[in-house]
XYZ file of C-alpha atoms in Angstrom:
737
model
C 160.131 122.900 153.128
C 161.347 120.038 150.938
C 163.240 118.442 153.833
C 160.103 118.588 155.988
C 157.972 116.861 153.285
C 160.697 114.233 152.807
C 160.805 113.537 156.527
C 156.989 113.258 156.601
C 156.981 110.815 153.683
C 159.713 108.727 155.317
C 157.631 108.687 158.497
C 154.595 107.454 156.528
C 156.683 104.773 154.830
C 158.067 103.725 158.195
C 154.528 103.353 159.545
C 153.560 101.205 156.523
C 156.614 99.008 157.047
C 155.809 98.661 160.761
C 152.289 97.488 159.849
C 153.744 94.941 157.411
C 156.126 93.828 160.165
C 153.285 93.447 162.681
C 151.255 91.348 160.204
C 154.319 89.218 159.600
C 154.895 88.924 163.397
C 151.398 87.499 163.728
C 152.489 84.583 161.575
C 155.094 83.577 164.208
C 158.153 85.334 162.820
C 159.645 88.709 163.744
C 161.022 91.436 161.477
C 163.531 93.809 162.926
C 163.235 97.120 161.064
C 166.371 98.387 162.781
C 168.460 96.031 160.645
C 169.122 96.168 156.911
C 167.919 92.585 156.466
C 164.669 93.301 158.296
C 163.993 96.397 156.185
C 164.639 94.486 152.938
C 162.279 91.744 154.051
C 159.569 94.303 154.857
C 159.932 95.877 151.378
C 159.736 92.443 149.777
C 156.552 91.638 151.692
C 155.070 95.018 150.698
C 155.695 94.280 146.998
C 154.020 90.895 147.391
C 150.975 92.533 148.981
C 150.717 95.077 146.124
C 151.010 92.335 143.509
C 148.351 90.207 145.245
C 146.031 93.219 145.356
C 146.391 93.667 141.587
C 145.584 89.986 141.024
C 142.546 90.208 143.325
C 141.260 93.231 141.370
C 141.638 91.406 138.045
C 139.897 88.340 139.500
C 137.012 90.501 140.736
C 136.614 92.107 137.308
C 136.695 88.697 135.618
C 134.123 87.376 138.084
C 131.845 90.350 137.385
C 132.159 89.865 133.614
C 131.584 86.117 134.031
C 128.409 86.862 135.999
C 127.166 89.243 133.301
C 127.999 86.752 130.544
C 126.229 84.015 132.512
C 123.131 86.193 132.895
C 123.172 87.061 129.199
C 123.649 83.448 128.098
C 121.002 82.136 130.483
C 118.573 84.857 129.382
C 119.035 83.828 125.751
C 118.797 80.121 126.572
C 115.596 80.576 128.581
C 114.074 83.029 126.136
C 114.385 80.669 123.153
C 111.988 77.972 124.462
C 109.851 80.663 126.084
C 109.272 82.332 122.712
C 108.119 78.958 121.459
C 105.658 78.687 124.344
C 104.306 82.190 123.660
C 104.063 81.582 119.899
C 102.339 78.203 120.065
C 100.033 79.411 122.834
C 98.829 82.095 120.424
C 98.326 79.475 117.713
C 96.451 77.280 120.180
C 94.095 80.175 120.931
C 93.194 80.292 117.235
C 92.148 76.637 117.124
C 88.565 77.057 118.328
C 88.935 76.215 122.023
C 86.054 75.810 124.414
C 85.466 78.544 126.965
C 87.198 76.732 129.849
C 90.139 75.691 127.643
C 90.497 79.245 126.394
C 90.639 80.477 130.002
C 93.462 78.026 130.801
C 95.385 79.100 127.697
C 94.973 82.757 128.714
C 96.610 81.944 132.056
C 99.508 80.191 130.303
C 99.927 83.133 127.946
C 99.883 85.716 130.732
C 102.397 83.731 132.794
C 104.655 83.414 129.750
C 104.489 87.152 129.135
C 105.451 87.906 132.737
C 108.370 85.485 132.616
C 109.531 86.886 129.282
C 109.472 90.416 130.723
C 111.680 89.327 133.651
C 114.110 87.564 131.301
C 114.346 90.636 129.057
C 115.091 92.844 132.070
C 117.881 90.528 133.244
C 119.356 90.518 129.734
C 119.316 94.326 129.589
C 120.966 94.565 133.003
C 123.713 92.118 131.998
C 124.430 94.189 128.883
C 124.679 97.369 130.959
C 127.013 95.805 133.527
C 129.278 94.293 130.849
C 129.357 97.585 128.887
C 127.927 95.777 125.860
C 124.958 98.117 125.502
C 125.070 100.495 122.532
C 122.910 103.551 121.947
C 121.615 103.930 118.388
C 121.404 107.261 116.594
C 118.842 106.818 113.832
C 116.101 108.969 112.351
C 112.640 108.231 113.743
C 109.161 109.715 113.928
C 108.830 110.881 117.555
C 105.035 111.114 117.651
C 104.486 107.591 116.316
C 107.173 106.026 118.513
C 106.150 107.771 121.747
C 102.435 107.151 121.227
C 102.957 103.456 120.501
C 104.836 103.122 123.808
C 101.956 104.684 125.738
C 99.413 102.449 123.972
C 101.130 99.351 125.385
C 99.468 99.827 128.785
C 96.174 101.287 127.542
C 94.183 98.073 128.001
C 95.648 97.318 131.448
C 94.846 100.869 132.595
C 91.329 100.481 131.229
C 90.855 97.220 133.136
C 91.726 99.052 136.388
C 89.436 101.975 135.411
C 92.453 104.284 135.464
C 92.140 107.560 133.554
C 95.140 107.422 131.211
C 95.946 110.867 129.812
C 98.519 111.354 127.086
C 99.973 114.514 125.604
C 102.629 114.073 122.926
C 103.495 117.523 121.615
C 102.026 117.713 118.071
C 104.883 120.021 117.069
C 107.169 116.943 117.288
C 105.913 115.933 113.833
C 109.319 116.081 112.141
C 111.993 113.354 112.331
C 114.604 113.371 115.079
C 117.753 111.318 115.593
C 118.083 109.101 118.642
C 117.389 105.613 119.968
C 113.602 105.108 119.711
C 113.722 101.508 120.937
C 115.326 102.335 124.268
C 113.224 105.479 124.699
C 110.094 103.378 124.268
C 111.415 100.840 126.777
C 111.934 103.627 129.325
C 108.391 104.962 128.774
C 106.941 101.442 129.007
C 108.872 100.714 132.220
C 107.666 103.952 133.810
C 104.089 103.238 132.727
C 104.346 99.688 134.042
C 105.259 101.062 137.469
C 102.531 103.687 137.296
C 99.805 101.148 136.448
C 101.138 98.697 139.061
C 101.161 101.205 141.937
C 97.989 103.140 141.043
C 94.758 101.912 142.583
C 91.539 101.309 140.665
C 89.897 104.563 139.639
C 93.143 106.536 139.821
C 94.859 108.546 137.112
C 98.073 108.412 135.073
C 99.254 111.219 132.829
C 102.037 111.010 130.259
C 103.368 114.402 129.222
C 105.959 114.618 126.414
C 106.708 118.198 125.377
C 109.224 120.167 123.368
C 111.006 122.730 125.566
C 113.421 125.544 124.765
C 116.907 124.490 123.677
C 120.102 126.559 123.628
C 121.656 124.642 120.722
C 120.858 125.239 117.057
C 119.760 122.096 115.240
C 118.730 120.394 118.486
C 115.279 119.610 119.857
C 114.962 119.268 123.614
C 112.132 117.071 124.866
C 110.927 116.626 128.443
C 109.270 113.329 129.388
C 106.989 112.997 132.414
C 104.952 110.053 133.716
C 102.733 111.119 136.605
C 100.517 108.819 138.682
C 98.177 109.105 141.661
C 99.649 105.976 143.261
C 101.140 105.124 146.645
C 104.175 107.440 146.422
C 107.621 106.934 148.012
C 109.475 108.469 150.956
C 112.783 110.360 150.701
C 114.613 107.352 152.135
C 113.018 104.992 149.617
C 113.800 107.426 146.810
C 117.536 107.213 147.548
C 117.713 103.525 146.560
C 114.844 103.189 144.097
C 117.160 103.083 141.056
C 119.350 100.301 142.490
C 119.195 96.870 140.831
C 116.844 94.284 142.375
C 115.532 96.975 144.725
C 112.048 98.309 145.330
C 110.903 100.760 147.971
C 110.688 97.946 150.547
C 110.133 94.183 150.684
C 106.427 94.507 151.401
C 105.989 96.215 148.014
C 107.664 93.269 146.312
C 105.310 90.880 148.059
C 102.204 92.934 147.248
C 102.903 94.128 143.702
C 105.545 91.689 142.421
C 108.377 92.490 140.025
C 112.155 92.232 140.126
C 112.961 95.896 140.731
C 115.034 95.983 137.523
C 112.811 98.254 135.431
C 113.840 101.554 137.000
C 117.517 100.535 137.132
C 117.546 99.782 133.417
C 115.557 102.918 132.602
C 117.930 105.099 134.623
C 120.941 103.623 132.806
C 119.299 104.057 129.394
C 118.473 107.707 130.075
C 121.999 108.356 131.337
C 123.531 106.783 128.215
C 121.319 109.087 126.101
C 122.610 112.165 127.931
C 119.849 112.717 130.471
C 119.049 111.903 134.093
C 115.986 110.045 135.341
C 114.603 111.635 138.505
C 111.357 111.712 140.459
C 109.160 113.794 142.730
C 106.791 112.055 145.117
C 104.529 112.414 148.118
C 103.318 109.465 150.163
C 99.698 108.689 149.312
C 99.510 111.351 146.581
C 101.539 109.822 143.773
C 104.844 110.048 141.928
C 106.158 111.860 138.855
C 109.163 110.430 137.006
C 110.822 112.818 134.558
C 113.881 113.271 132.341
C 115.027 115.508 129.480
C 116.837 114.448 126.277
C 118.370 116.521 123.454
C 117.803 115.152 119.934
C 119.463 116.048 116.663
C 116.985 117.461 114.153
C 116.652 115.856 110.698
C 116.091 118.026 107.656
C 112.924 117.030 105.835
C 110.523 118.129 103.102
C 107.500 117.518 105.329
C 105.247 120.475 105.938
C 103.738 121.262 109.318
C 100.118 120.317 109.962
C 99.748 123.280 112.315
C 96.401 124.972 111.612
C 95.509 122.590 108.751
C 91.943 121.986 109.970
C 90.854 125.552 110.610
C 87.652 124.991 108.608
C 86.294 122.684 111.329
C 84.319 123.668 114.403
C 83.707 121.437 117.403
C 81.681 121.243 120.596
C 83.226 119.630 123.700
C 81.224 118.261 126.627
C 82.645 119.259 130.023
C 81.615 118.289 133.550
C 81.130 120.744 136.390
C 81.994 118.195 139.079
C 84.983 116.268 137.690
C 87.782 116.834 135.247
C 90.485 114.741 133.648
C 93.866 115.739 132.279
C 92.565 114.465 128.966
C 90.176 117.443 128.764
C 93.048 119.926 128.644
C 95.009 117.709 126.231
C 92.084 117.563 123.801
C 91.779 121.347 123.736
C 95.532 121.707 123.140
C 95.385 119.286 120.219
C 92.458 121.138 118.639
C 94.243 124.467 119.160
C 97.317 123.163 117.341
C 95.307 121.904 114.364
C 93.333 125.142 114.149
C 89.920 123.739 115.096
C 87.539 126.291 116.607
C 85.714 124.845 119.622
C 83.312 125.693 122.419
C 82.688 123.803 125.658
C 79.287 123.104 127.247
C 78.075 121.098 130.249
C 74.423 120.558 129.365
C 72.841 119.257 126.159
C 70.216 122.009 126.313
C 72.923 124.601 125.614
C 73.900 123.140 122.235
C 70.970 124.783 120.470
C 71.968 128.201 121.779
C 75.616 127.683 120.796
C 74.618 126.536 117.296
C 72.536 129.608 116.513
C 75.532 131.633 115.357
C 78.008 128.860 114.479
C 77.643 125.707 112.416
C 79.526 123.067 114.419
C 80.729 119.929 112.610
C 81.915 117.699 115.435
C 80.726 116.864 118.938
C 83.255 115.413 121.433
C 81.619 113.576 124.351
C 83.526 111.769 127.105
C 81.490 108.750 128.177
C 82.535 109.372 131.809
C 80.631 112.674 131.690
C 77.315 111.321 130.443
C 74.915 108.360 130.616
C 73.324 106.044 128.078
C 70.103 108.034 127.797
C 71.878 111.359 127.224
C 74.358 109.727 124.849
C 71.400 108.589 122.760
C 70.221 112.207 122.594
C 73.692 113.330 121.539
C 73.689 110.763 118.699
C 70.503 112.294 117.262
C 72.005 115.783 116.936
C 73.169 117.042 113.503
C 76.818 117.200 114.623
C 78.976 114.127 114.083
C 79.359 112.423 117.454
C 82.832 111.415 118.650
C 82.818 109.402 121.879
C 85.882 109.276 124.123
C 85.991 106.208 126.351
C 87.984 103.279 127.717
C 88.429 100.153 125.615
C 86.709 97.878 128.142
C 83.420 99.739 127.486
C 83.436 99.028 123.751
C 80.751 96.319 123.807
C 78.489 98.295 126.142
C 78.503 101.338 123.852
C 78.119 99.219 120.723
C 75.107 97.410 122.218
C 73.251 100.748 122.290
C 73.143 100.766 118.471
C 73.715 104.530 118.299
C 74.806 106.525 115.283
C 78.346 107.356 116.424
C 80.776 108.792 113.897
C 83.909 107.685 115.747
C 84.833 106.073 119.075
C 88.266 107.092 120.391
C 89.713 104.896 123.100
C 92.008 106.220 125.819
C 94.712 107.354 125.708
C 93.553 110.149 123.398
C 96.658 111.369 121.610
C 97.531 113.558 118.645
C 97.447 110.831 115.958
C 93.912 109.774 116.906
C 92.684 113.366 116.830
C 94.491 114.181 113.587
C 93.246 111.010 111.857
C 89.681 111.746 112.924
C 89.856 115.303 111.568
C 91.500 114.086 108.340
C 88.853 111.379 107.824
C 86.073 113.915 108.329
C 87.597 116.333 105.824
C 88.141 113.543 103.270
C 84.646 112.122 103.711
C 82.900 115.448 103.338
C 85.017 116.622 100.438
C 83.260 114.117 98.162
C 79.956 113.402 99.928
C 76.948 115.430 100.990
C 75.723 115.078 104.543
C 72.941 112.498 104.644
C 70.127 113.007 107.106
C 70.332 110.433 109.859
C 67.627 107.809 110.087
C 66.771 104.898 112.363
C 69.432 102.221 112.427
C 68.555 98.613 111.601
C 69.568 95.811 113.947
C 70.501 92.297 112.863
C 68.390 89.328 113.958
C 70.233 86.026 113.567
C 67.051 84.088 112.799
C 65.316 86.633 110.581
C 68.036 88.718 108.908
C 70.904 88.463 106.454
C 73.729 90.802 105.552
C 73.702 91.245 101.757
C 77.170 92.650 101.212
C 80.612 91.707 99.933
C 83.584 91.560 102.296
C 87.320 91.110 101.753
C 89.157 88.957 104.295
C 92.959 89.263 104.479
C 94.230 86.177 106.297
C 97.279 84.025 105.542
C 96.352 81.038 107.717
C 94.354 78.475 105.707
C 92.457 77.178 108.749
C 91.481 80.688 109.783
C 90.435 81.448 106.194
C 87.978 78.551 106.247
C 86.673 79.491 109.677
C 85.918 83.142 108.988
C 84.640 82.414 105.462
C 82.133 79.910 106.837
C 81.123 82.243 109.683
C 80.515 85.207 107.364
C 78.731 83.199 104.663
C 76.343 81.815 107.290
C 75.373 85.437 107.960
C 74.584 86.009 104.281
C 77.803 87.683 103.157
C 79.873 86.862 100.103
C 83.570 86.581 100.873
C 86.802 87.145 98.922
C 90.024 85.885 100.493
C 93.398 87.657 100.262
C 96.376 85.531 101.283
C 98.589 88.379 102.537
C 98.725 92.146 102.979
C 100.006 92.840 99.466
C 97.262 90.706 97.958
C 94.680 92.547 100.092
C 95.907 95.930 98.848
C 95.705 94.794 95.218
C 92.243 93.248 95.647
C 91.000 96.446 97.304
C 92.151 98.441 94.259
C 90.649 95.999 91.745
C 87.432 94.955 93.497
C 84.330 96.461 95.074
C 83.806 95.680 98.743
C 81.667 96.922 101.602
C 83.963 95.898 104.476
C 87.509 94.563 104.945
C 88.693 92.204 107.686
C 92.470 92.611 108.040
C 94.670 90.087 109.848
C 97.640 91.782 111.520
C 100.441 89.219 111.233
C 100.917 88.414 107.536
C 103.856 87.914 105.141
C 105.117 90.478 102.585
C 103.387 93.400 104.314
C 101.434 93.066 107.551
C 97.922 94.279 108.279
C 98.961 97.692 109.591
C 101.165 98.353 106.536
C 98.452 97.134 104.151
C 95.929 99.432 105.846
C 98.289 102.409 105.472
C 98.698 101.654 101.752
C 94.913 101.357 101.270
C 94.238 104.632 103.112
C 96.868 106.485 101.072
C 95.500 105.053 97.803
C 91.910 105.989 98.736
C 92.941 109.523 99.621
C 95.159 110.042 96.592
C 92.609 108.759 94.075
C 89.570 110.227 95.867
C 87.984 106.810 96.452
C 85.380 106.332 99.208
C 86.800 104.767 102.342
C 85.957 101.128 102.995
C 85.945 100.354 106.737
C 88.798 98.073 107.809
C 88.470 95.818 110.862
C 91.582 94.343 112.469
C 91.692 90.628 113.223
C 93.992 90.100 116.182
C 94.631 87.242 118.598
C 94.277 89.207 121.855
C 97.245 91.463 121.106
C 99.882 91.652 123.800
C 99.929 94.672 126.101
C 97.297 96.739 124.325
C 98.488 96.435 120.742
C 94.845 96.462 119.678
C 94.637 100.132 120.634
C 97.681 100.778 118.465
C 95.850 99.258 115.499
C 93.022 101.771 115.884
C 95.547 104.597 116.090
C 97.142 103.306 112.869
C 93.930 103.939 110.919
C 91.961 100.699 111.260
C 88.324 101.437 112.004
C 87.663 98.693 114.537
C 89.015 95.361 115.765
C 87.798 91.935 116.751
C 89.688 89.122 118.374
C 90.603 85.609 117.319
C 89.342 82.957 117.826
C 86.235 84.393 116.187
C 83.111 84.706 118.295
C 79.876 84.937 116.304
C 78.307 87.551 118.589
C 81.357 89.807 118.289
C 81.398 89.423 114.488
C 77.704 90.368 114.359
C 78.443 93.363 116.604
C 81.124 94.575 114.180
C 78.891 93.971 111.146
C 76.062 95.874 112.833
C 78.425 98.791 113.249
C 79.434 99.067 109.583
C 76.865 97.172 107.495
C 73.551 98.090 109.121
C 72.357 99.475 105.765
C 72.897 96.027 104.210
C 70.561 94.149 106.567
C 67.512 92.589 104.876
C 64.857 90.131 105.951
C 65.929 86.590 105.096
C 62.649 85.721 103.373
C 62.795 88.611 100.883
C 63.066 87.373 97.309
C 65.742 89.826 96.283
C 68.247 88.509 98.820
C 71.201 87.293 96.830
C 74.939 87.412 96.972
C 76.507 90.330 95.152
C 78.686 89.376 92.258
C 82.218 88.595 93.327
C 84.635 90.630 91.241
C 87.402 88.809 89.463
C 90.687 89.711 91.121
C 94.196 88.761 90.215
C 97.526 88.902 91.959
C 100.008 91.687 91.246
C 102.240 89.179 89.509
C 99.435 87.949 87.179
C 98.428 91.487 86.207
C 102.057 92.461 85.659
C 102.623 89.497 83.341
C 99.467 90.314 81.350
C 100.471 93.982 81.016
C 103.993 93.137 79.900
C 102.715 90.579 77.371
C 100.242 93.110 75.988
C 102.981 95.721 75.741
C 105.202 93.272 73.878
C 102.459 92.461 71.346
C 101.356 96.058 70.698
C 104.555 97.934 71.418
C 104.879 101.380 69.882
C 108.026 103.397 70.368
C 107.527 106.980 71.522
C 109.539 109.520 69.557
C 109.526 112.149 72.295
C 109.476 112.366 76.073
C 106.047 111.718 77.602
C 106.878 114.084 80.499
C 109.920 115.628 82.137
C 109.727 113.560 85.333
C 108.259 110.215 86.366
C 107.723 109.802 90.134
C 107.507 106.372 91.759
C 107.325 107.126 95.488
C 106.156 104.509 97.988
C 104.281 107.111 100.073
C 101.422 109.175 98.677
C 102.285 111.958 101.109
C 105.903 112.098 99.904
C 104.674 112.026 96.307
C 102.633 115.158 96.975
C 105.644 116.908 98.505
C 107.845 116.113 95.508
C 105.038 117.199 93.175
C 104.804 120.550 94.982
C 108.517 121.125 94.419
C 108.115 120.412 90.688
C 105.061 122.663 90.405
C 106.839 125.494 92.216
C 109.561 125.480 89.538
C 107.068 126.156 86.731
C 107.256 124.840 83.172
C 108.016 121.215 84.113
C 105.681 118.306 83.458
C 105.515 115.174 85.570
C 103.625 111.918 85.936
C 103.011 109.752 89.002
C 102.974 105.945 88.906
C 99.836 104.793 90.714
C 101.015 101.207 91.268
C 103.792 98.736 90.461
C 101.837 97.589 87.425
C 101.341 101.147 86.208
C 105.029 101.959 86.727
C 106.188 98.900 84.777
C 103.846 99.739 81.888
C 105.006 103.377 81.756
C 108.743 102.623 81.640
C 108.194 99.906 79.018
C 106.427 102.294 76.642
C 107.476 105.868 77.403
C 110.607 107.861 78.113
C 111.125 110.556 80.753
C 114.038 112.930 81.263
C 114.209 111.995 84.965
C 112.882 108.806 86.576
C 112.796 109.130 90.351
C 112.300 105.747 92.049
C 112.085 104.727 95.720
C 114.388 101.810 96.471
C 111.610 100.063 98.388
C 108.841 100.902 95.885
C 106.371 97.993 95.901
C 109.186 95.399 96.171
C 110.256 95.956 92.556
C 113.649 94.706 91.367
C 115.680 97.918 90.976
C 118.274 96.337 88.677
C 115.622 94.865 86.369
C 113.638 98.111 86.301
C 116.669 100.208 85.359
C 117.543 97.614 82.699
C 114.109 98.118 81.108
C 114.581 101.889 81.152
C 118.011 101.618 79.483
C 116.669 99.223 76.862
C 113.953 101.658 75.780
C 116.486 104.531 75.799
C 118.723 102.613 73.390
C 115.753 102.001 71.102
C 114.266 105.489 70.878
C 117.486 107.489 71.563
C 115.815 109.338 74.446
C 118.017 109.065 77.511
C 116.561 108.915 81.021
C 118.443 110.039 84.134
C 117.561 107.495 86.835
C 117.619 108.686 90.457
C 117.256 106.180 93.292
C 115.751 107.547 96.519
C 117.077 105.663 99.527
C 115.717 105.807 103.065
C 118.363 107.352 105.328
C 118.297 104.303 107.587
C 119.088 101.823 104.807
C 122.705 100.765 104.492
C 122.831 98.615 101.346
C 122.042 101.053 98.548
C 125.692 101.018 97.477
C 125.020 97.865 95.494
C 123.008 99.985 93.029
C 125.668 102.670 92.553
C 126.744 101.163 89.212
C 123.144 100.660 88.052
C 121.505 104.065 88.528
C 122.793 107.556 87.693
C 122.458 109.001 91.185
C 121.416 107.983 94.708
C 119.863 110.566 97.031
C 118.630 110.341 100.608
C 114.926 110.311 101.330
C 115.627 113.167 103.758
C 116.418 115.808 101.156
C 115.920 119.572 100.875
C 113.842 121.435 98.316
C 116.969 123.128 96.984
C 118.612 119.782 96.252
C 115.535 118.574 94.386
C 115.230 121.795 92.389
C 118.897 121.633 91.403
C 118.533 117.995 90.344
C 115.400 118.587 88.261
C 116.723 121.767 86.623
C 120.014 120.125 85.686
C 118.536 117.041 84.052
C 115.353 118.362 82.432
C 116.973 121.008 80.237
C 116.742 120.533 76.494
C 119.430 118.264 75.157
C 119.850 116.206 78.328
């Protein structure tokens, strides 16, 4: 057996040597394998061939890496000036251009966006090919991240009259670990394709659901993007994920694009442990799908499942057409515990309301007309209109009493926020009987109200201040998001205009802080209108989902401003010739820094040293929601007292004058200096001999809390269990500690 194999191998070697000899013969010389010299020469030539092959392989690898490095460097080099073009184009749009000039700038901006998208795709591809791409594994909020990705193409879908349905499983309300940035890029790429290849009047449905998982501590999520577009054949499907490839060249000519989006998405999904695949039928559409396993993150958050069971809703249906959104809406209401009934004719509402008192009325604008919508607005239920963003002005021009307009895609955050706002509003207010709504007449009317404008650009401040004052309003300016939050707490306003891009905290963050403060301190909600310079790729829809009540674009257009004011300040419209028309008094407001200095000075002049602890625990949490969770843990223990700092000023005043057994402070709380704060606590402890145990709460994604290890007594993660908190509080609130 062995001798046979040896003979076979020798035969193979002999054949290889003969081939080498023939190649050598072709060069004009002859090798005689029957001689020792000829055999040696053949072996020598074989070694040279093997060595050359190795060198060629190394050269090919180096060439491939050089190509990837070139692509990466060129992408960066091109993207730098391109970002400047995009940025200054946006600034140019804010400078009060004429209509024709504004149209030209829009074309420049759109072209820049398209070029930037191509450059970003090339950069991603070069990273993948050079193995420089890394997958993050950080904690993130899946609902917020996934919804924001879908919102990117909301406006574009609306412009093509595409029904964009979105279901993000509301049970995904707890943090997961993964790479949210790349997941969002995959969703955006798939949506980009869907919008591109779906004709006007078609449909796109995004379906993101939790599915059963075999592993403990893991959450499995299935992602689907389904469209009613052109579809692909089996042959086209086989190469659709290849770089610089689309189904065929005619598609490239008709729809444009580089063909990189699906390649990058496929690689991203593979790196995250999944596989991007598709099902398609020519002329009927395509569904892209993949499944990813995520690590679960332990949290104190409580589920919102069934939290709104006190509400009852009516939903308009249509006997002749349906949308995926209809089913999604019912699923969302089921999850939140809302009882609902469907109807297809306004005449049936009276019969349905005989036995049940319905609070809310959901009406899809596609299922009704202007006349019937007017009838809906006069019913006792609070009207919620579901529509596309491009119909905003048409609906607003009707002047109807609409409680809330929800723009597609309708997802869980929009539904939850609407239900929460209704509960909050009606917890402190009685239902007021609806009356006729006033309309503003530019020549005969004035708005007698006080508005807060948060805007950091001086030129824009002057522009909007002049525009609003010409309409009769008194205006207070806030120079940034933090200043706006403080002025909202200290002043009395009827409406807030909130710029989005601002220093310290931006408009979305400032709005979140205001909403939390209003809810926590049971203050009536002041409507907040976003000021945005034609946000890229549907960001305006994201602002509404983040809690802002409406938006208007920059540069400011008087008719649009009046439309927004009509929506929120119709009760403040008076005839211009009435004697009582006057500007409301503008409240005196100060910056956080000024108030803090005054408080500290007052404390220094009238300082009294407490001889006993004011409470067991002082909480200074940046989130009102987290504060409530921590408070619940304390209350569940029984016998412990606690106090909550309502603001940075309040917190500073409390630690300067009172002692607590435990001070629990968020590292990011209102941008306070942790080292200085702890120094103040220690100073008071030395004076009154009442020691405080200082605990720093650090967000799990922050990496630099180690610098405070020598300053505070303990550092804990923001993702912490109830048992850990109970143990901490019990240990350090006992007598003698």
